[in-house]
XYZ file of C-alpha atoms in Angstrom:
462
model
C -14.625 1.429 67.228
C -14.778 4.873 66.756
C -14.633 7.539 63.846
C -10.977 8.941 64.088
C -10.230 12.089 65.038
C -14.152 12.129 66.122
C -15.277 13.011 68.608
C -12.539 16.424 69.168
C -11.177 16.404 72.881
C -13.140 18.139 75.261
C -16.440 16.419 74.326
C -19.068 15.677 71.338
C -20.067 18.363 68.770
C -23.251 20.311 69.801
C -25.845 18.048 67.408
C -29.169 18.787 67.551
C -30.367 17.608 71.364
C -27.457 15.727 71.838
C -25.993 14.811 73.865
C -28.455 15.864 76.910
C -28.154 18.852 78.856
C -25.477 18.199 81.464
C -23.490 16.258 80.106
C -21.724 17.373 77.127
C -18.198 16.708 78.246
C -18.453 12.460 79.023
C -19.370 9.570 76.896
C -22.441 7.942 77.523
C -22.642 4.564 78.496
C -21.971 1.848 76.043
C -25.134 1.029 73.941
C -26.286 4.446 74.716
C -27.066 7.275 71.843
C -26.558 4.290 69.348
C -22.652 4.422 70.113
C -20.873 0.542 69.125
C -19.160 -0.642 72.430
C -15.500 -1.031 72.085
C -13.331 -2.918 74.475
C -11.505 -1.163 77.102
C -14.153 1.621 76.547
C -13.731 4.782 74.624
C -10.489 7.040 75.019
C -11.021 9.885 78.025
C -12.514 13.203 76.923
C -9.673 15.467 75.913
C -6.816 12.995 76.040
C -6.066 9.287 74.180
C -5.508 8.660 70.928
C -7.788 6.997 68.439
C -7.495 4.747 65.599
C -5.497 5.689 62.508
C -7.179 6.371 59.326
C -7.254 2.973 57.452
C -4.832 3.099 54.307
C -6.183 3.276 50.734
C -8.472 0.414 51.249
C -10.976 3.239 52.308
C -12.240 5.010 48.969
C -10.775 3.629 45.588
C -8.817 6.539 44.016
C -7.836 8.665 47.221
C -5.259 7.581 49.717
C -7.078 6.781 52.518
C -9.809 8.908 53.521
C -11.795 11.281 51.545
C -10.529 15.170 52.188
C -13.546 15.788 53.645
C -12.356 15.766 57.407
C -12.673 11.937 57.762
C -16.074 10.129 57.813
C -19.179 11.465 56.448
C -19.993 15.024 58.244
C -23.963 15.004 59.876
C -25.869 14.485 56.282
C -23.434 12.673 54.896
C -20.961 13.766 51.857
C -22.043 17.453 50.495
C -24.321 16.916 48.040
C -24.979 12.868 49.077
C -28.599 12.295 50.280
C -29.125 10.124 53.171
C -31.736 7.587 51.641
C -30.491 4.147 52.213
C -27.088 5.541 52.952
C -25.407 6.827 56.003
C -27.966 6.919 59.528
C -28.883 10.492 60.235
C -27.721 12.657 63.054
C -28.229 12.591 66.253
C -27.475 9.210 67.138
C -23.673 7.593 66.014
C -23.560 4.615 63.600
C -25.236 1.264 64.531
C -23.257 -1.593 64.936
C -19.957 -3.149 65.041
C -17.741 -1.414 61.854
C -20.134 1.499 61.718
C -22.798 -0.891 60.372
C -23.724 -1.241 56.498
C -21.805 1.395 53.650
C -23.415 3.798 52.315
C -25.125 2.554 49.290
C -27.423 5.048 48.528
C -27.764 7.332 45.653
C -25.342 10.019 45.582
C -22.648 7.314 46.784
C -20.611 5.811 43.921
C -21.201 2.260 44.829
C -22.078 -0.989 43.472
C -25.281 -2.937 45.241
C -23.180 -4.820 47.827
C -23.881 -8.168 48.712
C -23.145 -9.200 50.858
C -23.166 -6.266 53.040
C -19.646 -4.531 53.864
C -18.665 -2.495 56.865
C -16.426 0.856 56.817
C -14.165 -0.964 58.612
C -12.749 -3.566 56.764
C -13.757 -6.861 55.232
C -13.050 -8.653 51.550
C -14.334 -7.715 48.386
C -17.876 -6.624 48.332
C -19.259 -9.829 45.179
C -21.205 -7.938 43.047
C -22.727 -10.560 41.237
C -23.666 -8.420 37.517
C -20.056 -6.852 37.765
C -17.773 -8.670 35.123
C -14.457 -10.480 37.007
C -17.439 -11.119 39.871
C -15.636 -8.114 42.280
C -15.855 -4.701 43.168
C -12.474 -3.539 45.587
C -13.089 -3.357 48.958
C -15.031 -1.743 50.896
C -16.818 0.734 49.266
C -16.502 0.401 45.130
C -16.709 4.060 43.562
C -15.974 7.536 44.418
C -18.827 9.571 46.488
C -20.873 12.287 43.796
C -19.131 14.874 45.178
C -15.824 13.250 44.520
C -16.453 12.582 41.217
C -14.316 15.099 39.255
C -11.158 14.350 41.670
C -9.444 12.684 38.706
C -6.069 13.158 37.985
C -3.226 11.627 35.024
C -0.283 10.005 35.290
C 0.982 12.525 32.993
C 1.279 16.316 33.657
C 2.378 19.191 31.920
C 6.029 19.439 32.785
C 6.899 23.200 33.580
C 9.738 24.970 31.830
C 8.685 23.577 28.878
C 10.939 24.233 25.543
C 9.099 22.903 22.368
C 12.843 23.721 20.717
C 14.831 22.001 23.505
C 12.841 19.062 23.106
C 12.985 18.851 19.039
C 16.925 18.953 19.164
C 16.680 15.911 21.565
C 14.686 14.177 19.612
C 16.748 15.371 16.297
C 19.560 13.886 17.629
C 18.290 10.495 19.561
C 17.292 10.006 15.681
C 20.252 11.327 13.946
C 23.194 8.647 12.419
C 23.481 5.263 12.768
C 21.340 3.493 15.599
C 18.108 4.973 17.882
C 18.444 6.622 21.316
C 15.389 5.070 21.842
C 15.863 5.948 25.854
C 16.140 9.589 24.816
C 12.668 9.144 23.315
C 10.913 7.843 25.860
C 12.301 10.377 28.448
C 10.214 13.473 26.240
C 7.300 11.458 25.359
C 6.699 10.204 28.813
C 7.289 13.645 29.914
C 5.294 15.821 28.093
C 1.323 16.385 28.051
C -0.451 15.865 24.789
C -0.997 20.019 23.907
C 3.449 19.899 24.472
C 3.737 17.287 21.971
C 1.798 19.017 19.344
C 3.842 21.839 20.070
C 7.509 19.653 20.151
C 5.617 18.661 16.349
C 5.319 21.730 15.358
C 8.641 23.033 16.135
C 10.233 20.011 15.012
C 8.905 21.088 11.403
C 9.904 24.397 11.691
C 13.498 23.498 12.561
C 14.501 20.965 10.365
C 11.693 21.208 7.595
C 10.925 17.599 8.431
C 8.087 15.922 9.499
C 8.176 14.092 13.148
C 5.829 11.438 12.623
C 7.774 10.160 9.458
C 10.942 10.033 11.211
C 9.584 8.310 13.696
C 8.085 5.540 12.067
C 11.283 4.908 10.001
C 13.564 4.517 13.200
C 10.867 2.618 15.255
C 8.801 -0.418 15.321
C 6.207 -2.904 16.481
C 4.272 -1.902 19.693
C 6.947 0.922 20.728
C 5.641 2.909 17.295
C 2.255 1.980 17.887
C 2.325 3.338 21.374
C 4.768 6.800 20.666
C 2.513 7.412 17.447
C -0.234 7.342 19.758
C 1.301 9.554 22.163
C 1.404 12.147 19.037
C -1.988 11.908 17.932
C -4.336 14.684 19.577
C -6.907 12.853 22.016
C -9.789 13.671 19.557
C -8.340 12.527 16.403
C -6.474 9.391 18.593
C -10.048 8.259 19.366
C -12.140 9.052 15.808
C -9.040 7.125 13.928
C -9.459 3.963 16.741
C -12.862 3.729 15.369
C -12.059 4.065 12.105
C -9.489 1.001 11.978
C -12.574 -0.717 14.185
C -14.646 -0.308 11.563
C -12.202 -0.429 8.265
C -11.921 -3.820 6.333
C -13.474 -7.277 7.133
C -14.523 -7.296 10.678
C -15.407 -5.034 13.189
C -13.758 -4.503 16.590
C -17.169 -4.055 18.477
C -15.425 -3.473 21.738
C -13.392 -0.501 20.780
C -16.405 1.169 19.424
C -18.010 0.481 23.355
C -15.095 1.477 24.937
C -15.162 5.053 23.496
C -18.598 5.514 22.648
C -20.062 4.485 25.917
C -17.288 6.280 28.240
C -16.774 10.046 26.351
C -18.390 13.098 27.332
C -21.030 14.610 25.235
C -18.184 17.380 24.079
C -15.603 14.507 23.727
C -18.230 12.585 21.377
C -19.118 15.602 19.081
C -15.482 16.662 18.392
C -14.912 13.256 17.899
C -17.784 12.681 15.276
C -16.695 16.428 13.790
C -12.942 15.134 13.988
C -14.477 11.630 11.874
C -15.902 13.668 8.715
C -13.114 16.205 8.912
C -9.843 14.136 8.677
C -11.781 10.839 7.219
C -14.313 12.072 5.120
C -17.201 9.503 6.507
C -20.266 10.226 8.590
C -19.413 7.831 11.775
C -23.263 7.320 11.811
C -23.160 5.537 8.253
C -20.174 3.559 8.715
C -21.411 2.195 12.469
C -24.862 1.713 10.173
C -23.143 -0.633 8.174
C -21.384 -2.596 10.292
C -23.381 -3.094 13.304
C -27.038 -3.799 13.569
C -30.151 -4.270 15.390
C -30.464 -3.098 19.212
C -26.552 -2.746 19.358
C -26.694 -0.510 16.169
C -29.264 1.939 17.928
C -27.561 2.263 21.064
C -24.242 3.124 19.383
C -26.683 5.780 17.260
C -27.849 6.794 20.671
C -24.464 7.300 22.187
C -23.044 9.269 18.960
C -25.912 11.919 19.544
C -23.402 13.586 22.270
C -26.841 14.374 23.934
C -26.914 12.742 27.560
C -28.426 14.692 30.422
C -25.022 16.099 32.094
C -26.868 18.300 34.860
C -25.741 16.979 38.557
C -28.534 17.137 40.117
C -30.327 13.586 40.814
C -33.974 13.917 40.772
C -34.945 10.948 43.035
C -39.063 10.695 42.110
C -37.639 9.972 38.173
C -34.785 7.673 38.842
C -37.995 5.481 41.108
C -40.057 5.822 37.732
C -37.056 4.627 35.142
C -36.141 1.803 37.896
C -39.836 0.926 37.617
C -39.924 0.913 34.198
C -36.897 -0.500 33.285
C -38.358 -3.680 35.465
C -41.239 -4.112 33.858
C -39.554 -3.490 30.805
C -37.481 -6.902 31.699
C -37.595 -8.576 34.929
C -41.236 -7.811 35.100
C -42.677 -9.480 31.829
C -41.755 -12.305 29.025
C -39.321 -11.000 26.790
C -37.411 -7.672 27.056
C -38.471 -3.521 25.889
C -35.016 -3.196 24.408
C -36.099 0.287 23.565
C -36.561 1.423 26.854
C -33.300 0.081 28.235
C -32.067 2.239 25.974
C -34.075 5.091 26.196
C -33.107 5.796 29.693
C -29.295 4.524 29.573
C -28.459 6.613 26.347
C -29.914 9.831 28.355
C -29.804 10.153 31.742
C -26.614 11.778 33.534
C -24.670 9.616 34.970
C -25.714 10.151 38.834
C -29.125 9.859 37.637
C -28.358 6.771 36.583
C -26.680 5.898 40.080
C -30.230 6.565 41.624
C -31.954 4.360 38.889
C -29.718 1.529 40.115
C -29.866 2.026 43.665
C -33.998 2.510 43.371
C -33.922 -0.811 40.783
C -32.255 -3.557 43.600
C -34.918 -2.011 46.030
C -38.202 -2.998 43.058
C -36.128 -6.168 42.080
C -34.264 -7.362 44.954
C -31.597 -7.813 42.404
C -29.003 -5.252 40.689
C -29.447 -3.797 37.472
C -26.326 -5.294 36.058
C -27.230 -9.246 36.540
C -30.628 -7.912 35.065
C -28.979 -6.808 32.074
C -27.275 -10.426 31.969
C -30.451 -12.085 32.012
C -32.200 -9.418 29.448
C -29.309 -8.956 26.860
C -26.400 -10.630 25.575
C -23.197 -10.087 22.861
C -22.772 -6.872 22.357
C -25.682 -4.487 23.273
C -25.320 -6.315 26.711
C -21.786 -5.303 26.742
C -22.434 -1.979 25.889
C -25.325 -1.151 28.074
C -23.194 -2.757 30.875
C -20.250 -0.354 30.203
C -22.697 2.721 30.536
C -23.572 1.658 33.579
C -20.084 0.706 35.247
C -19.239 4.317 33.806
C -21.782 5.674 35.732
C -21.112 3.894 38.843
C -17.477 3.639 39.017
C -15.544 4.639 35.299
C -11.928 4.058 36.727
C -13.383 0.186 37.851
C -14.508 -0.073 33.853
C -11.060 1.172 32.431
C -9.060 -1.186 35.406
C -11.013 -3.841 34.118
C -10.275 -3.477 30.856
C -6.926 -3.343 31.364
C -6.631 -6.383 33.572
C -7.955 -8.298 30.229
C -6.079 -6.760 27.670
C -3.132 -9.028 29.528
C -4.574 -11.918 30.988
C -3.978 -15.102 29.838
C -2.131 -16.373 26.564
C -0.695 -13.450 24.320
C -1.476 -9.585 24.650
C -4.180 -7.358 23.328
C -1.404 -4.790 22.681
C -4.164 -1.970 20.930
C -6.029 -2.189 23.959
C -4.073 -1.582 26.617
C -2.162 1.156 24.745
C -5.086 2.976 24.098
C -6.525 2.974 27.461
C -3.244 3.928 28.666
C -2.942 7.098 26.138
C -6.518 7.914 26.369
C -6.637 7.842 30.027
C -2.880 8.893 31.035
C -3.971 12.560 31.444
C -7.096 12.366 32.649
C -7.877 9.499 35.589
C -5.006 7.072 35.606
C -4.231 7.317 38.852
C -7.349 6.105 39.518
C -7.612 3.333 37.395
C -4.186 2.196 38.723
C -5.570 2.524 42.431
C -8.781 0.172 41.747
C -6.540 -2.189 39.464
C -4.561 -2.630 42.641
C -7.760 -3.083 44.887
C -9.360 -5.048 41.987
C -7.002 -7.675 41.098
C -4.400 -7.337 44.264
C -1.774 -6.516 41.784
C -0.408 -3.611 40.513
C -0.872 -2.223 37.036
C 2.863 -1.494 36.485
C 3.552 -5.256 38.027
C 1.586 -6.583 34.976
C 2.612 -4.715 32.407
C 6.104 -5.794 33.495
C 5.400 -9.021 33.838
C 3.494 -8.938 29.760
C 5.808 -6.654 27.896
C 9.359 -6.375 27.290
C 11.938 -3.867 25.794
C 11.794 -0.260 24.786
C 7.849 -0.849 24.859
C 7.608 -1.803 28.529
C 9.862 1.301 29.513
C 7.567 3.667 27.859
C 4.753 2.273 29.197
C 5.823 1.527 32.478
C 7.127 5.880 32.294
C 3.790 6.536 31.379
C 1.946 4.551 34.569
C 4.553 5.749 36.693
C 5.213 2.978 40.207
């Protein structure tokens, strides 16, 4: 087996004292230079082909490889250290597949066990990862990778607030809905043209959009297109208010947001709170949550996590140390200090905390958490930390249970899918696939039915 497209015809890149003097332009024997033998030997220098780039197996959320020319360049990924990851320059990869993953921090895995190859294999079981799987082979973008997100919904160009209005005016107009006409705008449209189709609607026919709306729609379809309407913010304070309004509290909604938003996202959103609701979010989370779960949800409303990039490796040893003897390493459990350093350390800090914690404990920080915690600060402590490994894997997830088994959590999956549709959907989709070896849209086809499986199936696209 070989890297493809590596090495380029007419010999091996000049690394560092390899290969010796002489003989730059022919392989070296099998077993030599750390090379894997393949049968039939390696192509000629300058002419054969090699293997074809494995499909999207290779890293969730980009089809097949990385855009970084292929396999790791000498060092690795920019910006990806080498510790425990790929085996340093000169010298090729050890062993059949190219030999163990990278799992190092820096690399947007989960602890693999056991360990996977580059070049195929099953699932990866990652034993403190809810639904027991990560996708094969490697679970999680690398660091450097991590802002190539991208929606299922973009702004459509040409855009005509006025065009879209009349549409809309009309599919709504006389007797009946052109409920078809609907969902070919909403789909269509990113959440800043929607305020704007709002807007003009307003100006137009000096009528409000939401109210016609609701009187022409109903059930999940009015749920879902009021959703659409709402601006992301004020989408996400008003979920937690109706998780927090009347008897009851929907503890997973306030994890799902709290745990997952920027620090910018979670200020705007507790500004957004008092503004259109008149509460302090802090009060009303207070009163309806307590003990260890109540102070992490404090924590997380603080907007105050460490967001620089850079991992410092010496500190993310010390908080996997601590966070061991904190749990693992003494009767009982420091909640406090699980929560001190998962409520404020960036998130590829906290990659370096777990890939420094399975080398102290010989076991991943998620099981840990298992065995520590449980209900709902284990839930949300969890969630922080498949956010920080792998966020699309968390949303997939989420998703995948929102429809399994008798009946449908309808709010759920609608509001990942609005929340998310703009932002990393694609993604989500792509490790729902590798996840649960189905596709979203196949589910949500398979769960829903009418007008309120077209829109959603427009939204998540094929």
């Amino acid at each position: 087996m070989s890297y493809p497209g590596y090495p380029p015809s007419g010999g091996y890149p000049a690394f560092p004292g390899y290969p010796p003097t002489g003989q730059e332009s022919v392989y070296p024997p099998a077993g030599q230079y750390s090379y894997p033998t393949v049968p039939g030997g390696y192509p000629p220098a300058g002419g054969g082909t090699y293997p074809a780039a494995p499909p999207s197996a290779g890293y969730p959320g980009v089809a097949g490889y990385p855009a970084l020319g292929g396999y790791p360049a000498p060092g690795g990924y920019p910006g990806a250290p080498q510790a425990g990851g790929m085996p340093p320059y000169p010298g090729a990869p050890t062993g059949p597949g190219f030999g163990v993953p990278p799992t190092g921090p820096g690399f947007g895995g989960y602890t693999q066990t056991p360990a996977q190859s580059y070049a195929g294999g099953g699932p990866a079981q990652i034993s403190g990862y809810p639904g027991g799987q990560a996708p094969s082979p490697m679970p999680g973008p690398p660091a450097a990778m991590v802002q190539c997100t991208q929606g299922t919904i973009q702004a459509a160009p040409n855009f005509d607030a006025g065009r879209d209005a009349e549409i809309l005016r009309k599919a709504m107009k006389g007797f009946g809905t052109d409920e078809q006409a609907i969902i070919n705008v909403v789909a269509n449209r990113s959440s800043d043209q929607r305020q704007k189709i709002k807007a003009a609607f307003k100006t137009m026919y000096g009528k409000d959009l939401i109210k016609d709306l609701k009187s022409e729609l109903s059930g999940n379809v009015e749920e879902l297109i009021l959703a659409l309407f709402m601006p992301s913010t004020y989408y996400d304070a008003w979920s937690l208010r109706h998780a927090m309004k009347g008897a009851g509290t929907q503890e997973r909604v306030l994890i799902e947001i709290l745990c997952t938003r920027t620090n910018q996202e979670i200020r705007e959103i507790v500004n957004c709170y008092k503004s259109e609701f008149g509460r302090d979010i802090e009060q009303d989370i207070r009163a309806d949550t307590s003990g260890h779960f109540e102070r992490l949800l404090i924590s997380m409303c603080q907007g105050n996590r460490d967001e620089n990039q850079t991992v410092d490796y010496q500190k993310a040893q010390e908080d996997a140390q601590r966070l061991y003897q904190a749990g693992e390493g003494k009767l009982g459990t420091d909640e406090s200090c699980f929560n001190m350093v998962l409520a404020s350390r960036s998130f590829p800090q906290l990659k370096a905390t777990v890939e420094a914690y399975s080398k102290i404990a010989n076991r991943d920080l998620l099981s840990s958490i298992d065995r520590e915690f449980s209900g709902n600060v284990e839930r949300g402590l969890k969630a922080i930390l498949q956010c920080a490994l792998n966020r699309p894997a968390f949303f997939a997830e989420r998703l995948y249970y929102s429809m399994k088994g008798a009946g449908t959590d309808d709010s759920t999956l609608i509001r990942i899918i609005v929340t998310r549709s703009e932002i990393d959907l694609v993604q989500i989709k792509q490790m729902f696939t590798q996840m649960y070896q189905k596709t979203l849209a196949t589910m949500i086809a398979s769960d829903t039915s009418g007008d309120y499986r077209r829109l959603l199936l427009a939204i998540v696209g094929q």
